[in-house]
Tab-separated table of C-alpha atoms in Angstrom:
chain	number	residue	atom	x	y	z
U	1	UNK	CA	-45.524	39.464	2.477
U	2	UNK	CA	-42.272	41.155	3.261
U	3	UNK	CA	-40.979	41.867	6.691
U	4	UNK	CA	-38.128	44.406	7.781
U	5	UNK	CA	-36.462	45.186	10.641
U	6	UNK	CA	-35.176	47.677	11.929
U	7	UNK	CA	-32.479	47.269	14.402
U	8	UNK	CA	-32.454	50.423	16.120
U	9	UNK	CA	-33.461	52.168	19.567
U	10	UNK	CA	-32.440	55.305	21.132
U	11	UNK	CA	-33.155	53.341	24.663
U	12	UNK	CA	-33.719	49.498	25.712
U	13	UNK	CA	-37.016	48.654	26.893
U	14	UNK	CA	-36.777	47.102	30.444
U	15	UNK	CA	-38.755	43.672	29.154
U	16	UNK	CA	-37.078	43.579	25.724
U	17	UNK	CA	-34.710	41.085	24.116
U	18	UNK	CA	-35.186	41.855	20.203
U	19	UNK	CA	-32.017	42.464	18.740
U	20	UNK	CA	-30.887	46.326	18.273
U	21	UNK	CA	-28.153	48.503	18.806
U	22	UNK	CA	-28.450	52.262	20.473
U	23	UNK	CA	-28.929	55.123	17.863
U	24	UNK	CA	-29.290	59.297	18.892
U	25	UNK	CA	-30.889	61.325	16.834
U	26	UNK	CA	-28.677	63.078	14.308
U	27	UNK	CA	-25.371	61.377	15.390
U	28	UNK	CA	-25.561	57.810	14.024
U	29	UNK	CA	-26.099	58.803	10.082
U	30	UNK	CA	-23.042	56.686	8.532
U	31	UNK	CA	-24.613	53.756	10.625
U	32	UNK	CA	-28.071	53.939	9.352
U	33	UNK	CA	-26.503	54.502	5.820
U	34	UNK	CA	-24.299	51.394	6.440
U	35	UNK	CA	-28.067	49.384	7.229
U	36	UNK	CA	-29.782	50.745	4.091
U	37	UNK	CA	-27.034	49.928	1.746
U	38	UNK	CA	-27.307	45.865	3.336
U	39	UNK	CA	-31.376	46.212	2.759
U	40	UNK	CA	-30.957	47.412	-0.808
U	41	UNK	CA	-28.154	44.841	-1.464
U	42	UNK	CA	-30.204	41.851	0.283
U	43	UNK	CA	-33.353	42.809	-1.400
U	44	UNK	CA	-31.428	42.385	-4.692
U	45	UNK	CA	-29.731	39.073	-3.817
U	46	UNK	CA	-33.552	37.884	-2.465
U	47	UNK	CA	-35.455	38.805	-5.391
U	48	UNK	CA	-36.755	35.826	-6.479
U	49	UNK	CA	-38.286	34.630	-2.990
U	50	UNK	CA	-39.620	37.992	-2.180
U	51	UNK	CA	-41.241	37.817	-5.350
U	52	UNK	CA	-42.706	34.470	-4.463
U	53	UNK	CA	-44.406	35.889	-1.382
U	54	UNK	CA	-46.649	38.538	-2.670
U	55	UNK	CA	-49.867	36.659	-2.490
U	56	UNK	CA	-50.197	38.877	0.840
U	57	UNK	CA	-49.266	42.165	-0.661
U	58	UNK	CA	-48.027	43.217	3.206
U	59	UNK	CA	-45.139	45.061	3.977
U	60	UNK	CA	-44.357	45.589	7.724
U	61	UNK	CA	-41.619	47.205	9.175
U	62	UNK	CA	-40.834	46.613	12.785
U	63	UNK	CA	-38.426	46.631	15.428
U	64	UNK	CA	-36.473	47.740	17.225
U	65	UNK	CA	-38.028	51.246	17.187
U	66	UNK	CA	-38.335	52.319	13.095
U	67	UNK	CA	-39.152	55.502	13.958
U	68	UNK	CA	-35.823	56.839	14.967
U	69	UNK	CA	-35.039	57.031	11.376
U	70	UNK	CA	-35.712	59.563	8.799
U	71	UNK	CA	-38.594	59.542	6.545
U	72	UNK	CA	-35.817	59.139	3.900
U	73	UNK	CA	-35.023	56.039	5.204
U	74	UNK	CA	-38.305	54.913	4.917
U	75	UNK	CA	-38.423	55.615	1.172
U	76	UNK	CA	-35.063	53.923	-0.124
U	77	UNK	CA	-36.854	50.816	1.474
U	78	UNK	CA	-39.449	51.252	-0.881
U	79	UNK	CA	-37.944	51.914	-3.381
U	80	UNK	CA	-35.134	49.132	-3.430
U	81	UNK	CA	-38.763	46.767	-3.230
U	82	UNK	CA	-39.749	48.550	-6.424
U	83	UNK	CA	-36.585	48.128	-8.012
U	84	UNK	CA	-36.664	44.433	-7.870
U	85	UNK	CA	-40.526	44.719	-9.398
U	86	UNK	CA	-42.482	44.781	-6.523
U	87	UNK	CA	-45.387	46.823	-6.228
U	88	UNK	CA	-45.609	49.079	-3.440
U	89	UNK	CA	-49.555	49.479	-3.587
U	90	UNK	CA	-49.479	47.074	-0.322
U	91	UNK	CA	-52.662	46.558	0.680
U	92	UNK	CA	-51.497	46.979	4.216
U	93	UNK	CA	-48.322	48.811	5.088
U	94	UNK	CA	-47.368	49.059	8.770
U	95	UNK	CA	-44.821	50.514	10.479
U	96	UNK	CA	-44.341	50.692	14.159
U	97	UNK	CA	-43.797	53.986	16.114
U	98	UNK	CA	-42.923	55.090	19.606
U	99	UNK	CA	-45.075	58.152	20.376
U	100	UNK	CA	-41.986	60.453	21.372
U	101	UNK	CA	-40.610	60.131	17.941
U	102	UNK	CA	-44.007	60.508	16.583
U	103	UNK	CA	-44.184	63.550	18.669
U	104	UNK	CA	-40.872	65.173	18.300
U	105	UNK	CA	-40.867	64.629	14.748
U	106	UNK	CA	-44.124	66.134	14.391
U	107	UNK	CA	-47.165	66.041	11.419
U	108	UNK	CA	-44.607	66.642	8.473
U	109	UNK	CA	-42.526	63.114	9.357
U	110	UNK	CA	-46.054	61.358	9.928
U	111	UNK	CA	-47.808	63.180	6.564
U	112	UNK	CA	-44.104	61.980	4.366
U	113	UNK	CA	-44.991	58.242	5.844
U	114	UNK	CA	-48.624	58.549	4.360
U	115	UNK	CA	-47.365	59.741	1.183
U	116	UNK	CA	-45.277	56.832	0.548
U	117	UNK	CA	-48.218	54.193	1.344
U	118	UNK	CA	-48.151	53.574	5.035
U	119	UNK	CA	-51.831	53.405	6.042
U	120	UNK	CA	-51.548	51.495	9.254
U	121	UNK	CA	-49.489	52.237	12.417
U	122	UNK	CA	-48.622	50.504	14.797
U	123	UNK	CA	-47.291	52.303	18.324
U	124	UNK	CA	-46.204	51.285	21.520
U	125	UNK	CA	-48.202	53.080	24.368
U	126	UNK	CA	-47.683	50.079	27.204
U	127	UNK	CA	-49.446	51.844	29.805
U	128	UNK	CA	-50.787	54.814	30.983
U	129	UNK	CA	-49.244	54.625	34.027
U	130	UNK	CA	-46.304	57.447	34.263
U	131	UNK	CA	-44.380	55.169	36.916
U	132	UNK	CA	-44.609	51.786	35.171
U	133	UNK	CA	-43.268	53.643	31.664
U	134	UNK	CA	-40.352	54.592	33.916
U	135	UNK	CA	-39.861	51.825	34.954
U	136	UNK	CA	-40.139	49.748	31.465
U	137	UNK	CA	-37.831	52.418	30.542
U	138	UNK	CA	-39.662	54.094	27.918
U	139	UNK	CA	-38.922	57.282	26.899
U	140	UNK	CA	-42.206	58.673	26.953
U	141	UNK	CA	-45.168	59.304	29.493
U	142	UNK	CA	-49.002	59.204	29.094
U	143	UNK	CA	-49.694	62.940	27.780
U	144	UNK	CA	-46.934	62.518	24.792
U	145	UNK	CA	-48.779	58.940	23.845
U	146	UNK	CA	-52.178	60.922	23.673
U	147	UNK	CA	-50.545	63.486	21.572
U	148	UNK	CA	-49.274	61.418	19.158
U	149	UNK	CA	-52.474	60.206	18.883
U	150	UNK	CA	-54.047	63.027	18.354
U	151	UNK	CA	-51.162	63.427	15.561
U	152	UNK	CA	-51.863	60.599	13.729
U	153	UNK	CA	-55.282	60.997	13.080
U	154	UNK	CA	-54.929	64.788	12.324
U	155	UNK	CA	-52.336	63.572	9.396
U	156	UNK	CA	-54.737	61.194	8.388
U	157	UNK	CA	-53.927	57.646	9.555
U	158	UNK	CA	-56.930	55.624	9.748
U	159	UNK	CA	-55.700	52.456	11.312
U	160	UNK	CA	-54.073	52.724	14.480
U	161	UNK	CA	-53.219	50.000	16.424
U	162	UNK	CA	-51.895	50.328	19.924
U	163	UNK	CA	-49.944	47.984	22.387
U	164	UNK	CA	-50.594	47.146	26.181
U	165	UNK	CA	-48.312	45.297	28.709
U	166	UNK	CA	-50.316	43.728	31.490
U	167	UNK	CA	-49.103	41.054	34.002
U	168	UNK	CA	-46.537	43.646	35.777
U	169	UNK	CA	-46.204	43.244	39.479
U	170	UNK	CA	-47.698	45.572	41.070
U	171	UNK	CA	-49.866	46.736	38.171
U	172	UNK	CA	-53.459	46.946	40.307
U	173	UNK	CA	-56.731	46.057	38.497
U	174	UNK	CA	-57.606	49.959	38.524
U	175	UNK	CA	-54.574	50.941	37.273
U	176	UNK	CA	-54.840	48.328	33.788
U	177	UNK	CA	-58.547	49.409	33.577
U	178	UNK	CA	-57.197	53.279	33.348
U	179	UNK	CA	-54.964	52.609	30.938
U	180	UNK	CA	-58.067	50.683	28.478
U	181	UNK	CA	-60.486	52.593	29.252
U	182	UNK	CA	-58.068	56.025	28.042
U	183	UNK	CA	-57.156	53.595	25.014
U	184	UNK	CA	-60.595	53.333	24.407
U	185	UNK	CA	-62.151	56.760	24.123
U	186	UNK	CA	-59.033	57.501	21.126
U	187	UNK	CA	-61.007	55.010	19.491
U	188	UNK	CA	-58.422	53.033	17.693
U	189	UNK	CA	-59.084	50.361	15.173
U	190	UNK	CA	-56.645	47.846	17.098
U	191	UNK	CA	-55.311	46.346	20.429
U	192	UNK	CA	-52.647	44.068	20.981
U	193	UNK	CA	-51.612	42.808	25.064
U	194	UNK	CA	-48.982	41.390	26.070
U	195	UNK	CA	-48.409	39.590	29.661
U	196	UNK	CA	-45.124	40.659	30.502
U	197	UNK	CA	-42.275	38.278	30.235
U	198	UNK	CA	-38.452	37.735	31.267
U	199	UNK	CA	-36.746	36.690	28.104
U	200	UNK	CA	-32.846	35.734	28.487
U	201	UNK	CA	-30.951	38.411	27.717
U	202	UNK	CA	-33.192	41.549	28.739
U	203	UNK	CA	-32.312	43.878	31.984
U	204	UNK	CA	-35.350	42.430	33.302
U	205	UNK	CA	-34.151	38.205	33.526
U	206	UNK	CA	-31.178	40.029	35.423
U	207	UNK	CA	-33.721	42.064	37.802
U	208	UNK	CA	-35.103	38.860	38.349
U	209	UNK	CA	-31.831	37.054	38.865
U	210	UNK	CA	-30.346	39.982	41.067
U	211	UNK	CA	-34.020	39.763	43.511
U	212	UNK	CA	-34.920	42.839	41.889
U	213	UNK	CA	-37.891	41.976	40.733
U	214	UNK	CA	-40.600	39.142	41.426
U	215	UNK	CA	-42.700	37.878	38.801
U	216	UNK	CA	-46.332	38.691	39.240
U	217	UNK	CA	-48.099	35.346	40.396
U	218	UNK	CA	-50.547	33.290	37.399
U	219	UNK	CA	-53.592	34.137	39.493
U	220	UNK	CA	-52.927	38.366	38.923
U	221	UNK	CA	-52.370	37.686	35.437
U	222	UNK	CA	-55.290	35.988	34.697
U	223	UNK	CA	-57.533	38.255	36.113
U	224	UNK	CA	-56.049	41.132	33.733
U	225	UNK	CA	-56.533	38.660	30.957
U	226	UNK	CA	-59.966	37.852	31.053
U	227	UNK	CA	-60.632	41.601	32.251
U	228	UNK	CA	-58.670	42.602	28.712
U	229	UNK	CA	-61.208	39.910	26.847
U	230	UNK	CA	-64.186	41.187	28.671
U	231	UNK	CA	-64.051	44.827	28.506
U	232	UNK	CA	-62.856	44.367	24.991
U	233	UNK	CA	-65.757	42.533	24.011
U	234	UNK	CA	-67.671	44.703	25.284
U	235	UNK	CA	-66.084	47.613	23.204
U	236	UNK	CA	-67.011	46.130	19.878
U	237	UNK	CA	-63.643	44.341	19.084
U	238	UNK	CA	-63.240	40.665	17.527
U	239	UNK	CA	-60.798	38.665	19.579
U	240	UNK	CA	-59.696	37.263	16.839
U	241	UNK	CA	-55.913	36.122	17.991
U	242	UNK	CA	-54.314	35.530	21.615
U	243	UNK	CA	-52.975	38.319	22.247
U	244	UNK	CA	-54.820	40.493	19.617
U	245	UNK	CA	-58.527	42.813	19.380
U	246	UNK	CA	-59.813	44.267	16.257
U	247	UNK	CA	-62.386	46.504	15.322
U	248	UNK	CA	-64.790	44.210	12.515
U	249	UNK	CA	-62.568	44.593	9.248
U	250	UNK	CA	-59.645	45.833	11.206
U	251	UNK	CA	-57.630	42.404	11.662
U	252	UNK	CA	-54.189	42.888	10.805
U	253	UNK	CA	-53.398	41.366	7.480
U	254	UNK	CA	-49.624	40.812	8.079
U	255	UNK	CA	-49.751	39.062	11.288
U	256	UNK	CA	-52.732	37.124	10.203
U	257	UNK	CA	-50.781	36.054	7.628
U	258	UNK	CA	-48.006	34.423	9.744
U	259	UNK	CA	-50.615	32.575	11.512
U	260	UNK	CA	-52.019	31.069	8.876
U	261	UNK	CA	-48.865	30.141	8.052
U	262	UNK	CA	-48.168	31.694	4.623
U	263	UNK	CA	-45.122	32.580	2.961
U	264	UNK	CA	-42.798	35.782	3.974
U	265	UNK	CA	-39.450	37.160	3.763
U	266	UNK	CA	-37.651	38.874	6.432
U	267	UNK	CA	-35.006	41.355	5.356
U	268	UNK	CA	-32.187	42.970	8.193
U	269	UNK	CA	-30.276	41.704	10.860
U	270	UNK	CA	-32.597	39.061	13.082
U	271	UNK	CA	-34.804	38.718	10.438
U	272	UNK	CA	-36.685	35.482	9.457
U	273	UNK	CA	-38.542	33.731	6.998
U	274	UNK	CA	-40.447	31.042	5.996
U	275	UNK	CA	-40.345	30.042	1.850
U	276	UNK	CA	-42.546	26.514	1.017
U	277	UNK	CA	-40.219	24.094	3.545
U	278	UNK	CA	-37.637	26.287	4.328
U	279	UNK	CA	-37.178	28.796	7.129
U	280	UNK	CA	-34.139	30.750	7.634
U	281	UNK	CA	-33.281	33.813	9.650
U	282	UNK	CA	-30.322	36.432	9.839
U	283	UNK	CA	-27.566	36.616	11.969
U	284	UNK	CA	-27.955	39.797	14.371
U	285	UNK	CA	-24.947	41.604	13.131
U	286	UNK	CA	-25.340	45.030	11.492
U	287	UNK	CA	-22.093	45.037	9.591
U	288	UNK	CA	-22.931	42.308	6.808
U	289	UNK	CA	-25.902	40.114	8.501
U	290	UNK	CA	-25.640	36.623	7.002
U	291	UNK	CA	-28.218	33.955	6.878
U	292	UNK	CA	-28.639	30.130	8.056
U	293	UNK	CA	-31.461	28.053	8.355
U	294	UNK	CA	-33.240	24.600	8.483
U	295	UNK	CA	-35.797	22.449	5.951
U	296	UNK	CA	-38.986	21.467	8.003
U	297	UNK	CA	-39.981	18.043	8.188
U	298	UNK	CA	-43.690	17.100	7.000
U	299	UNK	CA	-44.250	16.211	11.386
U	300	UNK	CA	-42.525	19.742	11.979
U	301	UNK	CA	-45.047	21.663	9.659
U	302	UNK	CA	-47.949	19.927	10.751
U	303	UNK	CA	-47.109	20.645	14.119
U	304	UNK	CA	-46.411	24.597	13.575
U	305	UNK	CA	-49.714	24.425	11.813
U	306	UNK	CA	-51.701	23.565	14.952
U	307	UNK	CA	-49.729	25.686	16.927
U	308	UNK	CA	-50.385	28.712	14.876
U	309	UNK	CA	-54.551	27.663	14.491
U	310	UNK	CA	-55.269	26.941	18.349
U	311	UNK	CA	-53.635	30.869	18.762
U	312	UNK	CA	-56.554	32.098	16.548
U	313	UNK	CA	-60.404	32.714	16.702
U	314	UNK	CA	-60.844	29.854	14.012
U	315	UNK	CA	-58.536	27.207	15.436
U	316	UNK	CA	-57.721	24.355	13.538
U	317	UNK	CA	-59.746	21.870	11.654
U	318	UNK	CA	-60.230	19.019	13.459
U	319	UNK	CA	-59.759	16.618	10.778
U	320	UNK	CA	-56.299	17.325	10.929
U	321	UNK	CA	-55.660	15.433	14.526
U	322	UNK	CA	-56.726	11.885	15.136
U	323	UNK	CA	-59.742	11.496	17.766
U	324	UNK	CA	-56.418	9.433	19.635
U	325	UNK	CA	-54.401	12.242	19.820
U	326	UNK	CA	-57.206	14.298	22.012
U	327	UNK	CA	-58.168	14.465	25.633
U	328	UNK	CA	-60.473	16.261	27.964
U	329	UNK	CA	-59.046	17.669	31.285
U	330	UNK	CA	-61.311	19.862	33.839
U	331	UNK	CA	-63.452	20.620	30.233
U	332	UNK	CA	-60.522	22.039	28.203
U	333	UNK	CA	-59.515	19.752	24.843
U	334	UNK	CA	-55.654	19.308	24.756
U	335	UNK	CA	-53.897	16.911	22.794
U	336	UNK	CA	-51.410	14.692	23.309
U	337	UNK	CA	-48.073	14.971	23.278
């Protein structure tokens, strides 16, 4: 499976530390041209272990926000993955969207996506909350999510797959209901929620530092969690990761992938990936990203293993952990550490 990013935004999310630099519509061509050219010449130079991780046929581009760039764009990616023998058929092609591009772009840009082979999209709605977008800092409000929506589906997209933030202080019970309950009747195929975090680095750990902003408390949080799981359930979707609902045959076959631990490569600037024992990553520099990483030890894989099982609906087998190694605490299994 083959991951790229894209490492551009036209605005920084409040809550966001992914790496990305600022590009306006129609000003920053030379740049993006400068970024394609490094894709094409790194998909070249990593042809042999991209061509090792095609047992997922997945291709997912992410961000950043990918859909500040042309549909062009989109196709030299493609087609520098042909070049090196890949076959674009992917089973699952995803890119993520912000509904203002989706929007201002309109059913052409969205229709030249679906002719290339993306059939799954993923967008960032967050909330439907017109104050809380504001102040995440996104640039668009709850009637432009519903209308690219409504553009999507028109154009033919078939799996959508939207994103909530929960865990905001001062987001009320009512107001996260509103927001899934609106998600709801679009009928997507996918939900992913996020509890909001402070990552180093974001406007937000500086809010926090500067008394700006107080963390809402574990006990809010967890009552918009299990309110997420509930409802959801409810709905029809499989909880079938953490942080992530599907409709039955809907699972995302990408980011399953990861957890289960399988082979990918990362192409762009803050990219990573993970080939048999070794996982490497880019630097985040746009001009001529380079790349660095670290062998795992047999300890280090069995431990990611575990980690990446107990996120999911299946867990992990417990064969793979001595009956020593476990625990019971107020009814939950941990292990030790």
């Amino acid at each position: 499976m083959i991951y790229v990013h894209v490492p551009f935004c036209r605005s920084f999310c409040t809550y966001c530390d992914f790496y990305s630099e600022l590009a306006c519509r129609g000003k920053d061509e030379e740049l993006i041209d400068r970024y394609l050219c490094g894709i094409e010449s790194e998909t070249v130079s990593r042809k042999d272990s991209i061509l090792l991780t095609l047992e997922t046929n997945t291709l997912y581009i992410g961000g950043g926000t990918p859909s500040v760039l042309p549909s062009s764009a989109f196709r030299r990616i493609v087609d520098a993955l042909a070049g090196i023998g890949v076959d674009t058929g992917f089973g699952e092609f995803t890119v993520e969207v912000n509904p203002e591009d989706i929007v201002g772009r309109g059913e052409s840009y969205v229709r030249e996506l679906t002719e290339m082979g993306v059939n799954r999209i993923s967008m960032g709605v967050q909330s439907f909350d017109d104050g809380i977008l504001k102040w995440m800092n996104r640039r668009h409000d709850a009637r432009c999510a519903a209308e690219a929506f409504r553009i999507l589906r028109k154009c033919g997209v078939r799996n959508i797959s939207l994103d909530i933030i929960f865990g905001v202080e001062g987001m009320t019970g009512e107001t996260l209901r509103d927001t899934v309950e609106e998600m709801l009747s679009w009928g997507p195929e996918h939900l992913s929620a996020y509890q909001l975090s402070v990552e180093d680095g974001s406007s937000l750990a500086e809010m926090v530092e500067t008394g700006r902003y107080v963390e809402a408390d574990e006990e809010q949080c967890r009552r918009q969690y299990d309110f997420l799981c509930e409802r959801l359930r409810r709905a029809g979707f499989e909880h079938y990761e953490i942080s992530n609902w599907a409709r039955p045959g809907a699972r995302a076959a990408h980011n399953s992938a990861y957890w289960l631990r399988k082979q990918y490569v990362g192409l762009g600037p803050g990219a990573h990936s993970l080939i048999g024992r070794r996982r490497s990553w880019n630097s985040c520099v746009l001009q001529g990203w380079t790349s660095e990483g670290e062998d795992l030890s047999d300890a280090q894989i069995q431990e990611e293993r575990k980690m990446l099982g107990l996120r999911t609906a299946e867990g992990v087998d417990g064969m793979a952990i001595p009956e020593d190694k476990w625990f019971v605490s107020d009814g939950i299994i941990a292990e030790l550490i």
